[in-house]
PDB file of C-alpha atoms and ligand atoms in Angstrom:
ATOM      1  CA  MET A   1       0.000   0.000   0.000  1.00  0.00           C
ATOM      2  CA  LYS A   2       1.282   3.477  -0.794  1.00  0.00           C
ATOM      3  CA  PRO A   3       2.432   5.403   2.292  1.00  0.00           C
ATOM      4  CA  LEU A   4      -0.052   8.220   1.562  1.00  0.00           C
ATOM      5  CA  VAL A   5      -2.980   5.800   1.332  1.00  0.00           C
ATOM      6  CA  THR A   6      -1.855   4.140   4.568  1.00  0.00           C
ATOM      7  CA  PHE A   7      -1.651   7.564   6.183  1.00  0.00           C
ATOM      8  CA  PHE A   8      -5.214   8.457   5.204  1.00  0.00           C
ATOM      9  CA  LEU A   9      -6.571   5.086   6.313  1.00  0.00           C
ATOM     10  CA  LEU A  10      -4.828   5.492   9.660  1.00  0.00           C
ATOM     11  CA  ALA A  11      -6.220   9.011   9.840  1.00  0.00           C
ATOM     12  CA  LEU A  12      -9.744   7.717   9.285  1.00  0.00           C
ATOM     13  CA  VAL A  13      -9.248   5.060  11.954  1.00  0.00           C
ATOM     14  CA  ALA A  14      -7.980   7.788  14.293  1.00  0.00           C
ATOM     15  CA  VAL A  15     -11.077   9.885  13.602  1.00  0.00           C
ATOM     16  CA  ALA A  16     -13.290   6.906  14.353  1.00  0.00           C
ATOM     17  CA  ALA A  17     -11.397   6.154  17.558  1.00  0.00           C
ATOM     18  CA  LEU A  18     -11.281   9.699  18.855  1.00  0.00           C
ATOM     19  CA  GLY A  19     -14.597  10.976  17.579  1.00  0.00           C
ATOM     20  CA  GLN A  20     -13.641  14.470  16.476  1.00  0.00           C
ATOM     21  CA  GLY A  21     -11.033  14.610  19.222  1.00  0.00           C
ATOM     22  CA  ILE A  22      -7.690  16.328  18.894  1.00  0.00           C
ATOM     23  CA  ASP A  23      -4.684  14.593  20.441  1.00  0.00           C
ATOM     24  CA  TYR A  24      -3.012  17.715  21.842  1.00  0.00           C
ATOM     25  CA  ALA A  25      -0.266  15.726  23.595  1.00  0.00           C
ATOM     26  CA  LYS A  26       0.824  14.367  20.221  1.00  0.00           C
ATOM     27  CA  ILE A  27       1.122  17.754  18.494  1.00  0.00           C
ATOM     28  CA  GLU A  28       4.653  18.981  17.821  1.00  0.00           C
ATOM     29  CA  ILE A  29       5.421  22.495  16.577  1.00  0.00           C
ATOM     30  CA  LEU A  30       7.472  22.663  13.375  1.00  0.00           C
ATOM     31  CA  THR A  31       9.290  25.916  12.536  1.00  0.00           C
ATOM     32  CA  GLU A  32      10.021  27.131   9.013  1.00  0.00           C
ATOM     33  CA  LYS A  33      12.203  30.182   8.298  1.00  0.00           C
ATOM     34  CA  MET A  34      10.733  32.451   5.590  1.00  0.00           C
ATOM     35  CA  ALA A  35      13.052  35.487   5.886  1.00  0.00           C
ATOM     36  CA  PRO A  36      15.936  36.510   8.200  1.00  0.00           C
ATOM     37  CA  ASN A  37      13.499  37.352  11.031  1.00  0.00           C
ATOM     38  CA  LEU A  38      10.174  35.840   9.864  1.00  0.00           C
ATOM     39  CA  TYR A  39       9.129  32.295  10.798  1.00  0.00           C
ATOM     40  CA  MET A  40       6.093  30.074  10.299  1.00  0.00           C
ATOM     41  CA  LEU A  41       5.033  27.621  13.029  1.00  0.00           C
ATOM     42  CA  SER A  42       2.819  24.652  12.165  1.00  0.00           C
ATOM     43  CA  GLY A  43       1.370  21.757  14.147  1.00  0.00           C
ATOM     44  CA  SER A  44       2.510  18.267  13.171  1.00  0.00           C
ATOM     45  CA  ALA A  45       0.407  15.864  11.076  1.00  0.00           C
ATOM     46  CA  GLY A  46      -1.855  13.110  12.305  1.00  0.00           C
ATOM     47  CA  ALA A  47      -3.092  14.600  15.602  1.00  0.00           C
ATOM     48  CA  ASP A  48      -6.009  16.846  14.547  1.00  0.00           C
ATOM     49  CA  PRO A  49      -8.828  15.044  12.699  1.00  0.00           C
ATOM     50  CA  GLY A  50     -10.084  18.352  11.251  1.00  0.00           C
ATOM     51  CA  HIS A  51      -6.610  19.175   9.891  1.00  0.00           C
ATOM     52  CA  GLU A  52      -4.872  15.882   9.214  1.00  0.00           C
ATOM     53  CA  ASP A  53      -1.934  17.473   7.370  1.00  0.00           C
ATOM     54  CA  ALA A  54      -0.964  19.886  10.171  1.00  0.00           C
ATOM     55  CA  ALA A  55      -2.702  20.363  13.526  1.00  0.00           C
ATOM     56  CA  GLY A  56      -4.393  23.714  14.113  1.00  0.00           C
ATOM     57  CA  GLY A  57      -3.808  26.955  12.224  1.00  0.00           C
ATOM     58  CA  ARG A  58      -0.382  28.198  11.138  1.00  0.00           C
ATOM     59  CA  ILE A  59       1.316  30.865  13.265  1.00  0.00           C
ATOM     60  CA  GLY A  60       3.565  33.647  11.964  1.00  0.00           C
ATOM     61  CA  VAL A  61       6.399  35.059  14.102  1.00  0.00           C
ATOM     62  CA  LEU A  62       8.296  38.257  13.301  1.00  0.00           C
ATOM     63  CA  ALA A  63      11.211  38.484  15.734  1.00  0.00           C
ATOM     64  CA  GLY A  64      13.730  41.175  16.609  1.00  0.00           C
ATOM     65  CA  PRO A  65      14.801  43.838  19.113  1.00  0.00           C
ATOM     66  CA  ASP A  66      11.408  45.605  19.042  1.00  0.00           C
ATOM     67  CA  GLY A  67       9.692  42.494  20.399  1.00  0.00           C
ATOM     68  CA  ILE A  68       7.820  39.629  18.831  1.00  0.00           C
ATOM     69  CA  PHE A  69       4.832  40.128  16.544  1.00  0.00           C
ATOM     70  CA  MET A  70       2.646  37.037  16.118  1.00  0.00           C
ATOM     71  CA  VAL A  71      -0.066  36.030  13.680  1.00  0.00           C
ATOM     72  CA  ASP A  72      -2.682  33.717  15.247  1.00  0.00           C
ATOM     73  CA  ALA A  73      -2.618  31.844  18.539  1.00  0.00           C
ATOM     74  CA  GLN A  74      -3.410  28.169  17.800  1.00  0.00           C
ATOM     75  CA  TYR A  75      -5.242  25.914  20.268  1.00  0.00           C
ATOM     76  CA  ALA A  76      -5.022  26.998  23.915  1.00  0.00           C
ATOM     77  CA  GLN A  77      -3.903  23.502  24.943  1.00  0.00           C
ATOM     78  CA  ILE A  78      -0.566  23.795  23.115  1.00  0.00           C
ATOM     79  CA  THR A  79       0.465  27.349  24.068  1.00  0.00           C
ATOM     80  CA  ASP A  80       3.463  26.048  26.035  1.00  0.00           C
ATOM     81  CA  LYS A  81       4.743  24.243  22.937  1.00  0.00           C
ATOM     82  CA  VAL A  82       4.248  27.358  20.802  1.00  0.00           C
ATOM     83  CA  VAL A  83       6.105  29.494  23.345  1.00  0.00           C
ATOM     84  CA  ALA A  84       8.955  26.953  23.438  1.00  0.00           C
ATOM     85  CA  ALA A  85       9.204  27.166  19.627  1.00  0.00           C
ATOM     86  CA  ILE A  86       9.216  30.985  19.786  1.00  0.00           C
ATOM     87  CA  ARG A  87      11.943  30.927  22.434  1.00  0.00           C
ATOM     88  CA  LYS A  88      14.148  28.994  20.020  1.00  0.00           C
ATOM     89  CA  ILE A  89      13.750  31.946  17.626  1.00  0.00           C
ATOM     90  CA  GLY A  90      14.402  34.750  20.105  1.00  0.00           C
ATOM     91  CA  PRO A  91      14.210  35.875  23.746  1.00  0.00           C
ATOM     92  CA  GLU A  92      12.206  39.080  23.180  1.00  0.00           C
ATOM     93  CA  PRO A  93       8.814  39.637  24.790  1.00  0.00           C
ATOM     94  CA  ILE A  94       5.723  38.728  22.726  1.00  0.00           C
ATOM     95  CA  ARG A  95       4.289  42.213  22.208  1.00  0.00           C
ATOM     96  CA  PHE A  96       1.696  41.972  19.435  1.00  0.00           C
ATOM     97  CA  LEU A  97      -0.776  39.355  18.227  1.00  0.00           C
ATOM     98  CA  VAL A  98      -3.275  39.547  15.349  1.00  0.00           C
ATOM     99  CA  ASN A  99      -5.983  37.017  14.440  1.00  0.00           C
ATOM    100  CA  THR A 100      -6.613  36.148  10.773  1.00  0.00           C
ATOM    101  CA  HIS A 101     -10.172  35.018  11.682  1.00  0.00           C
ATOM    102  CA  VAL A 102     -12.299  33.785  14.554  1.00  0.00           C
ATOM    103  CA  HIS A 103     -11.959  29.980  14.464  1.00  0.00           C
ATOM    104  CA  PRO A 104     -10.543  28.293  17.581  1.00  0.00           C
ATOM    105  CA  ASP A 105      -7.585  26.749  15.755  1.00  0.00           C
ATOM    106  CA  HIS A 106      -6.436  30.397  15.302  1.00  0.00           C
ATOM    107  CA  THR A 107      -7.817  32.179  18.400  1.00  0.00           C
ATOM    108  CA  ALA A 108      -8.266  29.728  21.275  1.00  0.00           C
ATOM    109  CA  GLY A 109      -4.780  30.532  22.595  1.00  0.00           C
ATOM    110  CA  ASN A 110      -5.419  34.309  22.556  1.00  0.00           C
ATOM    111  CA  ALA A 111      -5.910  34.735  26.292  1.00  0.00           C
ATOM    112  CA  ASN A 112      -2.681  32.879  27.081  1.00  0.00           C
ATOM    113  CA  PHE A 113      -0.584  35.240  24.942  1.00  0.00           C
ATOM    114  CA  VAL A 114      -2.445  38.346  26.127  1.00  0.00           C
ATOM    115  CA  LYS A 115      -1.638  37.352  29.721  1.00  0.00           C
ATOM    116  CA  MET A 116       2.037  37.205  28.706  1.00  0.00           C
ATOM    117  CA  GLY A 117       1.724  40.834  27.617  1.00  0.00           C
ATOM    118  CA  ALA A 118       0.667  40.697  23.955  1.00  0.00           C
ATOM    119  CA  LEU A 119      -1.604  43.417  22.581  1.00  0.00           C
ATOM    120  CA  LEU A 120      -4.323  41.737  20.494  1.00  0.00           C
ATOM    121  CA  PHE A 121      -5.465  43.174  17.161  1.00  0.00           C
ATOM    122  CA  ALA A 122      -8.363  41.965  15.003  1.00  0.00           C
ATOM    123  CA  ARG A 123     -11.344  43.048  12.966  1.00  0.00           C
ATOM    124  CA  GLU A 124     -14.290  44.498  14.892  1.00  0.00           C
ATOM    125  CA  GLU A 125     -16.438  41.753  13.297  1.00  0.00           C
ATOM    126  CA  LEU A 126     -14.128  39.072  14.721  1.00  0.00           C
ATOM    127  CA  ARG A 127     -14.562  40.524  18.204  1.00  0.00           C
ATOM    128  CA  GLU A 128     -18.339  40.328  17.789  1.00  0.00           C
ATOM    129  CA  GLU A 129     -18.064  36.730  16.518  1.00  0.00           C
ATOM    130  CA  LEU A 130     -15.981  35.776  19.575  1.00  0.00           C
ATOM    131  CA  LEU A 131     -18.664  37.230  21.825  1.00  0.00           C
ATOM    132  CA  ARG A 132     -21.490  35.261  20.208  1.00  0.00           C
ATOM    133  CA  PRO A 133     -22.664  32.489  22.514  1.00  0.00           C
ATOM    134  CA  ALA A 134     -23.181  29.825  19.842  1.00  0.00           C
ATOM    135  CA  GLY A 135     -20.390  30.674  17.425  1.00  0.00           C
ATOM    136  CA  ARG A 136     -17.711  28.179  16.487  1.00  0.00           C
ATOM    137  CA  GLY A 137     -15.029  30.587  17.573  1.00  0.00           C
ATOM    138  CA  ASN A 138     -15.841  31.356  21.177  1.00  0.00           C
ATOM    139  CA  ALA A 139     -13.856  28.676  22.974  1.00  0.00           C
ATOM    140  CA  PRO A 140     -12.667  29.145  25.607  1.00  0.00           C
ATOM    141  CA  ALA A 141     -15.592  31.412  26.400  1.00  0.00           C
ATOM    142  CA  GLY A 142     -15.798  33.640  29.403  1.00  0.00           C
ATOM    143  CA  ASP A 143     -12.228  34.904  29.539  1.00  0.00           C
ATOM    144  CA  PRO A 144     -12.230  38.564  28.456  1.00  0.00           C
ATOM    145  CA  ALA A 145      -8.496  38.318  27.702  1.00  0.00           C
ATOM    146  CA  ARG A 146      -9.371  36.384  24.517  1.00  0.00           C
ATOM    147  CA  LEU A 147     -10.993  39.493  22.997  1.00  0.00           C
ATOM    148  CA  PRO A 148      -9.141  41.920  20.705  1.00  0.00           C
ATOM    149  CA  VAL A 149      -8.105  45.205  22.347  1.00  0.00           C
ATOM    150  CA  VAL A 150      -7.432  47.080  19.090  1.00  0.00           C
ATOM    151  CA  THR A 151     -10.081  46.591  16.401  1.00  0.00           C
ATOM    152  CA  TYR A 152     -10.483  47.935  12.877  1.00  0.00           C
ATOM    153  CA  GLY A 153     -13.035  47.788  10.063  1.00  0.00           C
ATOM    154  CA  MET A 154     -12.844  47.640   6.255  1.00  0.00           C
ATOM    155  CA  GLY A 155     -10.706  50.772   5.803  1.00  0.00           C
ATOM    156  CA  ASP A 156      -7.036  51.124   4.921  1.00  0.00           C
ATOM    157  CA  PRO A 157      -4.608  48.539   6.335  1.00  0.00           C
ATOM    158  CA  VAL A 158      -3.330  48.998   9.888  1.00  0.00           C
ATOM    159  CA  LYS A 159       0.455  49.373   9.614  1.00  0.00           C
ATOM    160  CA  LEU A 160       2.992  48.337  12.229  1.00  0.00           C
ATOM    161  CA  ARG A 161       6.655  49.220  11.866  1.00  0.00           C
ATOM    162  CA  LEU A 162       8.958  47.059  13.911  1.00  0.00           C
ATOM    163  CA  ASN A 163      12.050  44.900  13.623  1.00  0.00           C
ATOM    164  CA  GLY A 164      12.953  46.578  10.331  1.00  0.00           C
ATOM    165  CA  GLU A 165       9.721  45.340   8.766  1.00  0.00           C
ATOM    166  CA  ILE A 166       6.481  47.014   7.698  1.00  0.00           C
ATOM    167  CA  VAL A 167       3.532  44.813   8.617  1.00  0.00           C
ATOM    168  CA  ASP A 168       0.136  45.533   7.035  1.00  0.00           C
ATOM    169  CA  LEU A 169      -3.045  44.174   8.620  1.00  0.00           C
ATOM    170  CA  ILE A 170      -5.278  44.118   5.552  1.00  0.00           C
ATOM    171  CA  PRO A 171      -9.039  43.807   6.118  1.00  0.00           C
ATOM    172  CA  VAL A 172     -10.686  41.262   3.801  1.00  0.00           C
ATOM    173  CA  ARG A 173     -14.331  41.527   2.789  1.00  0.00           C
ATOM    174  CA  ALA A 174     -16.524  38.760   4.324  1.00  0.00           C
ATOM    175  CA  ALA A 175     -14.879  35.620   2.859  1.00  0.00           C
ATOM    176  CA  HIS A 176     -13.954  32.598   5.025  1.00  0.00           C
ATOM    177  CA  THR A 177     -15.654  34.483   7.903  1.00  0.00           C
ATOM    178  CA  GLY A 178     -17.016  37.998   8.375  1.00  0.00           C
ATOM    179  CA  GLY A 179     -13.829  39.218  10.104  1.00  0.00           C
ATOM    180  CA  ASP A 180     -10.913  38.009   7.971  1.00  0.00           C
ATOM    181  CA  THR A 181      -7.528  39.788   7.850  1.00  0.00           C
ATOM    182  CA  SER A 182      -4.525  39.155   5.580  1.00  0.00           C
ATOM    183  CA  ILE A 183      -1.120  40.011   7.046  1.00  0.00           C
ATOM    184  CA  ARG A 184       1.504  41.315   4.672  1.00  0.00           C
ATOM    185  CA  PHE A 185       5.216  41.554   5.516  1.00  0.00           C
ATOM    186  CA  GLU A 186       6.386  44.085   2.955  1.00  0.00           C
ATOM    187  CA  HIS A 187      10.149  43.525   3.060  1.00  0.00           C
ATOM    188  CA  ALA A 188       9.932  39.735   3.393  1.00  0.00           C
ATOM    189  CA  ASN A 189       7.492  39.753   0.448  1.00  0.00           C
ATOM    190  CA  VAL A 190       5.168  37.381   2.296  1.00  0.00           C
ATOM    191  CA  ILE A 191       1.405  37.544   2.811  1.00  0.00           C
ATOM    192  CA  MET A 192      -0.343  35.321   5.342  1.00  0.00           C
ATOM    193  CA  ILE A 193      -3.778  34.767   3.863  1.00  0.00           C
ATOM    194  CA  GLY A 194      -5.643  32.914   6.619  1.00  0.00           C
ATOM    195  CA  ASP A 195      -8.244  30.377   5.550  1.00  0.00           C
ATOM    196  CA  TYR A 196      -9.969  31.923   2.516  1.00  0.00           C
ATOM    197  CA  TYR A 197      -7.535  29.829   0.484  1.00  0.00           C
ATOM    198  CA  ARG A 198      -6.615  26.262   1.370  1.00  0.00           C
ATOM    199  CA  ASN A 199      -4.985  23.424  -0.535  1.00  0.00           C
ATOM    200  CA  PHE A 200      -5.891  20.596   1.819  1.00  0.00           C
ATOM    201  CA  GLY A 201      -9.635  19.958   1.762  1.00  0.00           C
ATOM    202  CA  TYR A 202     -12.323  21.927  -0.051  1.00  0.00           C
ATOM    203  CA  PRO A 203     -12.943  25.605   0.764  1.00  0.00           C
ATOM    204  CA  PHE A 204     -14.771  26.409   3.984  1.00  0.00           C
ATOM    205  CA  ILE A 205     -17.168  29.333   3.775  1.00  0.00           C
ATOM    206  CA  ASP A 206     -18.392  29.798   7.344  1.00  0.00           C
ATOM    207  CA  LEU A 207     -21.864  31.237   6.766  1.00  0.00           C
ATOM    208  CA  ASN A 208     -22.628  31.099  10.509  1.00  0.00           C
ATOM    209  CA  ASN A 209     -19.759  33.536  11.149  1.00  0.00           C
ATOM    210  CA  GLY A 210     -20.487  35.891   8.264  1.00  0.00           C
ATOM    211  CA  GLY A 211     -18.483  34.221   5.464  1.00  0.00           C
ATOM    212  CA  SER A 212     -19.675  34.468   1.852  1.00  0.00           C
ATOM    213  CA  LEU A 213     -18.983  33.009  -1.570  1.00  0.00           C
ATOM    214  CA  LYS A 214     -18.910  36.461  -3.157  1.00  0.00           C
ATOM    215  CA  GLY A 215     -16.431  37.688  -0.543  1.00  0.00           C
ATOM    216  CA  MET A 216     -14.240  34.635  -1.032  1.00  0.00           C
ATOM    217  CA  LEU A 217     -13.983  35.282  -4.771  1.00  0.00           C
ATOM    218  CA  GLU A 218     -13.322  38.992  -4.123  1.00  0.00           C
ATOM    219  CA  ALA A 219     -10.653  38.157  -1.550  1.00  0.00           C
ATOM    220  CA  LEU A 220      -8.863  35.902  -4.043  1.00  0.00           C
ATOM    221  CA  ASP A 221      -8.975  38.621  -6.706  1.00  0.00           C
ATOM    222  CA  ALA A 222      -7.717  41.271  -4.273  1.00  0.00           C
ATOM    223  CA  THR A 223      -4.873  39.005  -3.114  1.00  0.00           C
ATOM    224  CA  TYR A 224      -3.883  38.275  -6.711  1.00  0.00           C
ATOM    225  CA  LYS A 225      -3.681  42.015  -7.433  1.00  0.00           C
ATOM    226  CA  LEU A 226      -1.761  42.807  -4.258  1.00  0.00           C
ATOM    227  CA  ALA A 227       0.842  40.056  -4.710  1.00  0.00           C
ATOM    228  CA  ALA A 228       3.840  40.234  -7.023  1.00  0.00           C
ATOM    229  CA  PRO A 229       4.628  37.124  -9.101  1.00  0.00           C
ATOM    230  CA  ASP A 230       7.243  36.035  -6.523  1.00  0.00           C
ATOM    231  CA  THR A 231       5.314  36.944  -3.354  1.00  0.00           C
ATOM    232  CA  ARG A 232       4.914  33.931  -1.085  1.00  0.00           C
ATOM    233  CA  LEU A 233       1.317  33.455   0.026  1.00  0.00           C
ATOM    234  CA  ILE A 234       0.989  31.414   3.212  1.00  0.00           C
ATOM    235  CA  PRO A 235      -2.412  29.933   4.067  1.00  0.00           C
ATOM    236  CA  GLY A 236      -3.580  29.031   7.561  1.00  0.00           C
ATOM    237  CA  HIS A 237      -3.553  25.389   6.438  1.00  0.00           C
ATOM    238  CA  GLY A 238      -1.671  23.687   3.611  1.00  0.00           C
ATOM    239  CA  THR A 239       1.443  24.663   1.679  1.00  0.00           C
ATOM    240  CA  THR A 240       2.942  27.994   0.627  1.00  0.00           C
ATOM    241  CA  ILE A 241       1.815  29.181  -2.814  1.00  0.00           C
ATOM    242  CA  THR A 242       2.248  32.060  -5.242  1.00  0.00           C
ATOM    243  CA  ARG A 243      -0.484  34.166  -6.775  1.00  0.00           C
ATOM    244  CA  ASP A 244      -0.797  31.956  -9.866  1.00  0.00           C
ATOM    245  CA  ASP A 245      -2.026  29.137  -7.624  1.00  0.00           C
ATOM    246  CA  LEU A 246      -5.057  31.270  -6.780  1.00  0.00           C
ATOM    247  CA  ILE A 247      -6.378  31.007 -10.340  1.00  0.00           C
ATOM    248  CA  PRO A 248      -7.266  27.277 -10.485  1.00  0.00           C
ATOM    249  CA  TYR A 249      -8.611  27.513  -6.937  1.00  0.00           C
ATOM    250  CA  ARG A 250     -10.909  30.376  -7.888  1.00  0.00           C
ATOM    251  CA  ASP A 251     -11.967  28.514 -11.044  1.00  0.00           C
ATOM    252  CA  MET A 252     -12.767  25.426  -8.973  1.00  0.00           C
ATOM    253  CA  ILE A 253     -14.941  27.443  -6.570  1.00  0.00           C
ATOM    254  CA  GLN A 254     -16.710  29.092  -9.483  1.00  0.00           C
ATOM    255  CA  GLY A 255     -17.131  25.750 -11.309  1.00  0.00           C
ATOM    256  CA  VAL A 256     -18.673  23.945  -8.335  1.00  0.00           C
ATOM    257  CA  ALA A 257     -20.880  26.976  -7.571  1.00  0.00           C
ATOM    258  CA  THR A 258     -22.176  26.959 -11.167  1.00  0.00           C
ATOM    259  CA  SER A 259     -23.040  23.237 -10.919  1.00  0.00           C
ATOM    260  CA  VAL A 260     -24.860  23.800  -7.623  1.00  0.00           C
ATOM    261  CA  GLN A 261     -26.735  26.763  -9.104  1.00  0.00           C
ATOM    262  CA  GLN A 262     -27.863  24.639 -12.085  1.00  0.00           C
ATOM    263  CA  LEU A 263     -29.194  21.893  -9.800  1.00  0.00           C
ATOM    264  CA  ILE A 264     -31.011  24.457  -7.653  1.00  0.00           C
ATOM    265  CA  ALA A 265     -32.634  25.771 -10.858  1.00  0.00           C
ATOM    266  CA  GLN A 266     -33.784  22.206 -11.582  1.00  0.00           C
ATOM    267  CA  GLY A 267     -35.523  22.172  -8.211  1.00  0.00           C
ATOM    268  CA  LYS A 268     -33.108  19.751  -6.505  1.00  0.00           C
ATOM    269  CA  SER A 269     -32.925  19.661  -2.717  1.00  0.00           C
ATOM    270  CA  GLU A 270     -29.729  20.165  -0.696  1.00  0.00           C
ATOM    271  CA  ARG A 271     -29.545  16.415  -0.037  1.00  0.00           C
ATOM    272  CA  GLU A 272     -29.960  15.612  -3.741  1.00  0.00           C
ATOM    273  CA  ILE A 273     -27.286  18.128  -4.709  1.00  0.00           C
ATOM    274  CA  ILE A 274     -24.797  16.730  -2.197  1.00  0.00           C
ATOM    275  CA  ALA A 275     -25.582  13.202  -3.479  1.00  0.00           C
ATOM    276  CA  ALA A 276     -24.924  14.369  -7.067  1.00  0.00           C
ATOM    277  CA  HIS A 277     -21.273  14.824  -6.068  1.00  0.00           C
ATOM    278  CA  VAL A 278     -20.644  17.906  -8.211  1.00  0.00           C
ATOM    279  CA  THR A 279     -17.052  18.218  -6.955  1.00  0.00           C
ATOM    280  CA  GLY A 280     -16.189  15.015  -8.876  1.00  0.00           C
ATOM    281  CA  PRO A 281     -14.119  16.721 -11.605  1.00  0.00           C
ATOM    282  CA  TYR A 282     -11.906  18.357  -8.936  1.00  0.00           C
ATOM    283  CA  ASP A 283     -11.535  15.572  -6.353  1.00  0.00           C
ATOM    284  CA  SER A 284      -8.237  14.264  -7.711  1.00  0.00           C
ATOM    285  CA  LYS A 285      -6.720  17.775  -7.439  1.00  0.00           C
ATOM    286  CA  VAL A 286      -7.905  18.530  -3.908  1.00  0.00           C
ATOM    287  CA  PRO A 287      -5.880  16.552  -1.348  1.00  0.00           C
ATOM    288  CA  GLY A 288      -7.975  15.784   1.720  1.00  0.00           C
ATOM    289  CA  GLY A 289     -11.154  16.845  -0.080  1.00  0.00           C
ATOM    290  CA  LEU A 290     -12.946  13.617   0.737  1.00  0.00           C
ATOM    291  CA  LEU A 291     -11.812  13.430   4.370  1.00  0.00           C
ATOM    292  CA  PRO A 292     -14.358  14.124   7.103  1.00  0.00           C
ATOM    293  CA  ALA A 293     -14.993  17.778   7.955  1.00  0.00           C
ATOM    294  CA  ALA A 294     -16.411  19.005  11.254  1.00  0.00           C
ATOM    295  CA  GLY A 295     -20.085  18.195  11.532  1.00  0.00           C
ATOM    296  CA  SER A 296     -20.990  17.539   7.892  1.00  0.00           C
ATOM    297  CA  GLY A 297     -19.669  14.491   6.035  1.00  0.00           C
ATOM    298  CA  THR A 298     -16.627  15.190   3.872  1.00  0.00           C
ATOM    299  CA  SER A 299     -15.152  18.620   3.217  1.00  0.00           C
ATOM    300  CA  ALA A 300     -16.618  18.313  -0.305  1.00  0.00           C
ATOM    301  CA  ASP A 301     -20.096  17.778   1.202  1.00  0.00           C
ATOM    302  CA  ARG A 302     -19.637  20.732   3.534  1.00  0.00           C
ATOM    303  CA  PHE A 303     -18.522  22.988   0.672  1.00  0.00           C
ATOM    304  CA  VAL A 304     -21.482  21.992  -1.531  1.00  0.00           C
ATOM    305  CA  SER A 305     -23.877  22.471   1.387  1.00  0.00           C
ATOM    306  CA  GLU A 306     -22.508  25.994   1.982  1.00  0.00           C
ATOM    307  CA  LEU A 307     -22.853  26.869  -1.689  1.00  0.00           C
ATOM    308  CA  TYR A 308     -26.412  25.519  -1.677  1.00  0.00           C
ATOM    309  CA  ARG A 309     -27.380  27.559   1.379  1.00  0.00           C
ATOM    310  CA  GLU A 310     -25.862  30.750   0.018  1.00  0.00           C
ATOM    311  CA  LEU A 311     -27.066  30.403  -3.593  1.00  0.00           C
ATOM    312  CA  LYS A 312     -30.529  29.153  -2.587  1.00  0.00           C
ATOM    313  CA  GLY A 313     -30.854  32.140  -0.305  1.00  0.00           C
ATOM    314  CA  GLY A 314     -30.032  34.394  -3.275  1.00  0.00           C
ATOM    315  CA  ARG A 315     -27.304  36.183  -1.324  1.00  0.00           C
TER     316      ARG A 315
HETATM  317 ZN1   ZN B 401      -8.282  27.404  10.306  1.00  0.00          ZN
END
């Protein structure tokens, strides 16, 4: 059996054994250097059933004498491992943290870093999403330290100048969620693009937290325009890409949306449309696309269901 096939079968067995459980003890933090003082931290594979390729959301770390600037906070249960990885990069205090979006694999550790002295930035919409009692993103609820202190809307980017870098917090129109931000490191020529792009599993448009198909397509277009041909785009999950990789991804989203729209026009129900398996032409190009996704069959099923709900609603 091919190692990859074995891996996925083991992953499925793990999902069955753990329910949707995450094996936090098993997660290791892997560090990748992107520029002289910019690093990406990712969770190891095989411990997080929702993200089999790498546990939790990717973290960015800009280090230097002005203090550490971080993008996203991962799961709260592995903060000590994240801090240990940061300490291998540099001894400076963690001064700033920004969230790309509300989901717990990116925000659940917020309070831990804030209590170490980090000032938390995010979109105003993200703060509201964190406060919502039934949202996906409000774990661990109750601790006010998890909430952003500095918030911003859809205006010009917030700029931070530190460690010889210019960091732009770029508000993204409602895409993966209603409060997405891209983080651009101008000198490193890197943009962290959160979860409105992913290359492991089908796209996730979180309608319950304000995400939208239209916003996702707009976000991809805006990112394409902002990036230079050699700019490295780093998603919250999956591998680093360049702007040309956005084109087939956008085409895939548009293609599946068109198929769903046609079936809606024929009067098909959500269940019938999911059963029609309209992602078929893309499945071989979307690693992890047929793995289970939180709460709704495979990530392909979840994606089609989201498109149905949005297109049926005429939004
Ligand atoms: Zn995520």
